[in-house]
Amino acid sequence: MVKDKALISAVLQGDQQAFRLLIRQNERLVAHMIGRLVKNREEVEELCQDVFMKVYDKLGTFNYNSRLSTWIASIAYRLSINHLRKRKLMYTRFPDEIETEKIADMQAERTMDDHEIDLLVLNLSDRLPPQYKTALMLYHVDGLSYSEIVDITGQPEGTVKSYIFRARKLLKEIVLKYLGKEELI
């Protein structure tokens, strides 16, 4: 937190090197957060730039109630969700068939190691509505706590828990539908 305060102070005083450092420290987090929701590479790059422009504009309003990285991740999340809403992609439909040849190959073999199962589940998680996928990935993949997810998404804790519960249930149904193996999840 002390490092954050010094960095923020330097940026607010117009230190361009400090702002470059802030970007370097958080660019992977921002790209990761946006990339979970937005699949088009050019759109991800544009949104990353938008996030740091917003961070620069709003940095003076940062209140130190959370870590700086959490605050930046929340900006990335909100911009991504707004982008999806504008594109009318908020709710993903579940296709009858998944085009991915990898999944078809895995189904045909019917024997999968843990790594292949992980890849399949990650691939199928793209079929979840964005808010479910985000909560699920932040909790299970990134290992964030409910309170950290609340800070990032701006959703109440009960909503975050509900999203994670629903995402697990929906993902299980999707995996079972495509593999027919109840013991996977």
Short mmCIF file of C-alpha atoms in Angstrom, two decimals:
data_model
loop_
_atom_site.label_atom_id
_atom_site.label_comp_id
_atom_site.label_asym_id
_atom_site.label_seq_id
_atom_site.Cartn_x
_atom_site.Cartn_y
_atom_site.Cartn_z
CA MET A 1 0.00 0.00 0.00
CA VAL A 2 2.91 2.35 0.76
CA LYS A 3 4.39 1.67 -2.69
CA ASP A 4 0.97 2.33 -4.21
CA LYS A 5 0.71 5.68 -2.42
CA ALA A 6 4.14 6.80 -3.61
CA LEU A 7 3.42 5.68 -7.16
CA ILE A 8 0.01 7.36 -7.23
CA SER A 9 1.45 10.56 -5.80
CA ALA A 10 4.15 10.64 -8.47
CA VAL A 11 1.63 10.02 -11.26
CA LEU A 12 -0.67 12.73 -9.92
CA GLN A 13 2.27 15.14 -9.92
CA GLY A 14 2.72 14.48 -13.64
CA ASP A 15 5.62 12.01 -13.52
CA GLN A 16 5.33 10.15 -16.84
CA GLN A 17 7.87 7.52 -15.78
CA ALA A 18 5.72 6.70 -12.76
CA PHE A 19 2.68 6.26 -15.00
CA ARG A 20 4.67 3.98 -17.32
CA LEU A 21 5.65 1.94 -14.26
CA LEU A 22 2.01 1.75 -13.15
CA ILE A 23 1.09 0.46 -16.62
CA ARG A 24 3.94 -2.10 -16.65
CA GLN A 25 2.94 -3.39 -13.21
CA ASN A 26 -0.69 -3.87 -14.20
CA GLU A 27 -0.78 -4.52 -17.95
CA ARG A 28 -0.85 -8.32 -17.64
CA LEU A 29 -3.66 -8.14 -15.09
CA VAL A 30 -5.69 -5.83 -17.32
CA ALA A 31 -5.11 -7.92 -20.46
CA HIS A 32 -5.98 -11.07 -18.51
CA MET A 33 -9.18 -9.57 -17.11
CA ILE A 34 -10.34 -8.24 -20.48
CA GLY A 35 -9.20 -11.32 -22.39
CA ARG A 36 -11.44 -13.52 -20.27
CA LEU A 37 -14.48 -11.69 -21.59
CA VAL A 38 -13.54 -10.27 -24.98
CA LYS A 39 -12.11 -12.66 -27.56
CA ASN A 40 -11.17 -10.29 -30.40
CA ARG A 41 -7.49 -9.37 -30.03
CA GLU A 42 -7.85 -5.87 -31.48
CA GLU A 43 -10.76 -5.12 -29.15
CA VAL A 44 -8.75 -6.41 -26.17
CA GLU A 45 -5.85 -4.10 -27.07
CA GLU A 46 -8.18 -1.13 -27.50
CA LEU A 47 -9.92 -1.84 -24.20
CA CYS A 48 -6.55 -2.14 -22.41
CA GLN A 49 -5.66 1.33 -23.63
CA ASP A 50 -9.07 2.61 -22.55
CA VAL A 51 -8.54 1.14 -19.07
CA PHE A 52 -5.27 2.97 -18.55
CA MET A 53 -6.72 6.20 -19.89
CA LYS A 54 -9.53 5.87 -17.36
CA VAL A 55 -7.03 4.99 -14.61
CA TYR A 56 -5.08 8.14 -15.42
CA ASP A 57 -8.24 10.27 -15.44
CA LYS A 58 -9.66 8.81 -12.21
CA LEU A 59 -6.48 8.14 -10.22
CA GLY A 60 -7.14 11.17 -8.02
CA THR A 61 -10.37 9.53 -6.83
CA PHE A 62 -8.66 6.32 -5.68
CA ASN A 63 -9.51 6.02 -1.97
CA TYR A 64 -7.12 3.24 -0.81
CA ASN A 65 -10.00 1.02 0.38
CA SER A 66 -8.51 -1.77 -1.74
CA ARG A 67 -5.24 -2.49 -3.46
CA LEU A 68 -4.48 -0.38 -6.52
CA SER A 69 -4.38 -3.52 -8.69
CA THR A 70 -7.87 -4.49 -7.51
CA TRP A 71 -9.17 -1.03 -8.36
CA ILE A 72 -7.58 -1.23 -11.82
CA ALA A 73 -9.01 -4.74 -12.36
CA SER A 74 -12.47 -3.41 -11.49
CA ILE A 75 -12.12 -0.74 -14.16
CA ALA A 76 -11.05 -3.38 -16.69
CA TYR A 77 -14.00 -5.59 -15.72
CA ARG A 78 -16.55 -2.80 -16.01
CA LEU A 79 -15.23 -1.57 -19.34
CA SER A 80 -15.31 -5.14 -20.68
CA ILE A 81 -18.88 -5.71 -19.53
CA ASN A 82 -19.95 -2.37 -21.01
CA HIS A 83 -18.22 -3.29 -24.26
CA LEU A 84 -20.10 -6.60 -24.38
CA ARG A 85 -23.38 -4.89 -23.63
CA LYS A 86 -22.80 -2.50 -26.49
CA ARG A 87 -22.15 -5.47 -28.74
CA LYS A 88 -25.27 -7.23 -27.42
CA LEU A 89 -23.24 -10.25 -26.37
CA MET A 90 -24.21 -10.21 -22.71
CA TYR A 91 -25.78 -13.66 -22.76
CA THR A 92 -24.13 -16.40 -24.71
CA ARG A 93 -26.31 -19.00 -26.37
CA PHE A 94 -25.17 -22.58 -26.06
CA PRO A 95 -24.74 -24.13 -29.50
CA ASP A 96 -25.83 -27.69 -30.19
CA GLU A 97 -22.36 -28.48 -31.45
CA ILE A 98 -18.97 -27.11 -30.53
CA GLU A 99 -16.87 -26.59 -33.61
CA THR A 100 -13.57 -27.25 -31.90
CA GLU A 101 -11.87 -30.29 -33.40
CA LYS A 102 -9.93 -30.80 -30.16
CA ILE A 103 -13.14 -31.53 -28.28
CA ALA A 104 -14.33 -33.95 -30.94
CA ASP A 105 -10.99 -35.76 -30.77
CA MET A 106 -11.19 -35.94 -26.99
CA GLN A 107 -14.72 -37.31 -27.13
CA ALA A 108 -13.70 -39.99 -29.57
CA GLU A 109 -10.83 -41.16 -27.37
CA ARG A 110 -12.93 -41.14 -24.17
CA THR A 111 -9.72 -41.26 -22.12
CA MET A 112 -8.43 -37.92 -21.00
CA ASP A 113 -5.70 -36.91 -18.63
CA ASP A 114 -6.18 -34.11 -16.10
CA HIS A 115 -4.56 -31.52 -18.37
CA GLU A 116 -6.91 -32.35 -21.25
CA ILE A 117 -9.89 -32.17 -18.93
CA ASP A 118 -8.73 -28.76 -17.68
CA LEU A 119 -8.39 -27.52 -21.26
CA LEU A 120 -11.81 -28.83 -22.16
CA VAL A 121 -13.45 -27.20 -19.14
CA LEU A 122 -11.70 -23.90 -19.86
CA ASN A 123 -12.84 -24.08 -23.48
CA LEU A 124 -16.41 -24.87 -22.47
CA SER A 125 -16.38 -22.08 -19.87
CA ASP A 126 -16.39 -19.64 -22.80
CA ARG A 127 -20.01 -20.70 -23.28
CA LEU A 128 -21.01 -19.26 -19.91
CA PRO A 129 -22.56 -15.79 -19.63
CA PRO A 130 -19.70 -13.31 -19.05
CA GLN A 131 -20.63 -12.41 -15.47
CA TYR A 132 -20.74 -16.10 -14.48
CA LYS A 133 -17.47 -16.89 -16.22
CA THR A 134 -15.69 -13.92 -14.66
CA ALA A 135 -16.76 -14.77 -11.11
CA LEU A 136 -15.92 -18.46 -11.60
CA MET A 137 -12.48 -17.80 -13.09
CA LEU A 138 -11.54 -15.14 -10.56
CA TYR A 139 -12.44 -17.53 -7.74
CA HIS A 140 -11.15 -20.88 -9.02
CA VAL A 141 -8.39 -19.97 -11.47
CA ASP A 142 -7.01 -16.76 -9.96
CA GLY A 143 -7.72 -17.80 -6.38
CA LEU A 144 -9.31 -14.52 -5.35
CA SER A 145 -11.53 -14.27 -2.29
CA TYR A 146 -15.18 -13.30 -2.45
CA SER A 147 -14.35 -9.85 -1.10
CA GLU A 148 -11.72 -9.30 -3.80
CA ILE A 149 -14.21 -10.36 -6.48
CA VAL A 150 -16.76 -7.97 -4.96
CA ASP A 151 -14.19 -5.16 -5.23
CA ILE A 152 -13.46 -5.99 -8.87
CA THR A 153 -17.00 -6.56 -10.11
CA GLY A 154 -18.88 -4.13 -7.89
CA GLN A 155 -21.46 -6.85 -7.24
CA PRO A 156 -22.71 -7.68 -3.73
CA GLU A 157 -21.10 -10.74 -2.14
CA GLY A 158 -24.35 -12.72 -2.37
CA THR A 159 -24.50 -12.05 -6.10
CA VAL A 160 -20.88 -13.15 -6.55
CA LYS A 161 -21.57 -16.39 -4.65
CA SER A 162 -24.71 -16.92 -6.71
CA TYR A 163 -22.82 -16.37 -9.98
CA ILE A 164 -20.15 -18.87 -8.94
CA PHE A 165 -22.78 -21.44 -7.89
CA ARG A 166 -24.75 -21.00 -11.13
CA ALA A 167 -21.58 -21.06 -13.24
CA ARG A 168 -20.49 -24.35 -11.66
CA LYS A 169 -23.91 -25.87 -12.22
CA LEU A 170 -24.17 -24.64 -15.81
CA LEU A 171 -20.61 -25.65 -16.62
CA LYS A 172 -21.23 -29.12 -15.22
CA GLU A 173 -24.31 -29.46 -17.43
CA ILE A 174 -22.34 -28.31 -20.47
CA VAL A 175 -19.46 -30.71 -19.78
CA LEU A 176 -21.83 -33.62 -19.15
CA LYS A 177 -23.72 -32.85 -22.34
CA TYR A 178 -20.58 -33.01 -24.46
CA LEU A 179 -18.77 -35.83 -22.70
CA GLY A 180 -21.46 -37.82 -20.99
CA LYS A 181 -19.23 -38.47 -17.98
CA GLU A 182 -20.81 -37.55 -14.67
CA GLU A 183 -17.64 -38.30 -12.72
CA LEU A 184 -15.75 -35.41 -14.32
CA ILE A 185 -17.15 -32.68 -12.11
#
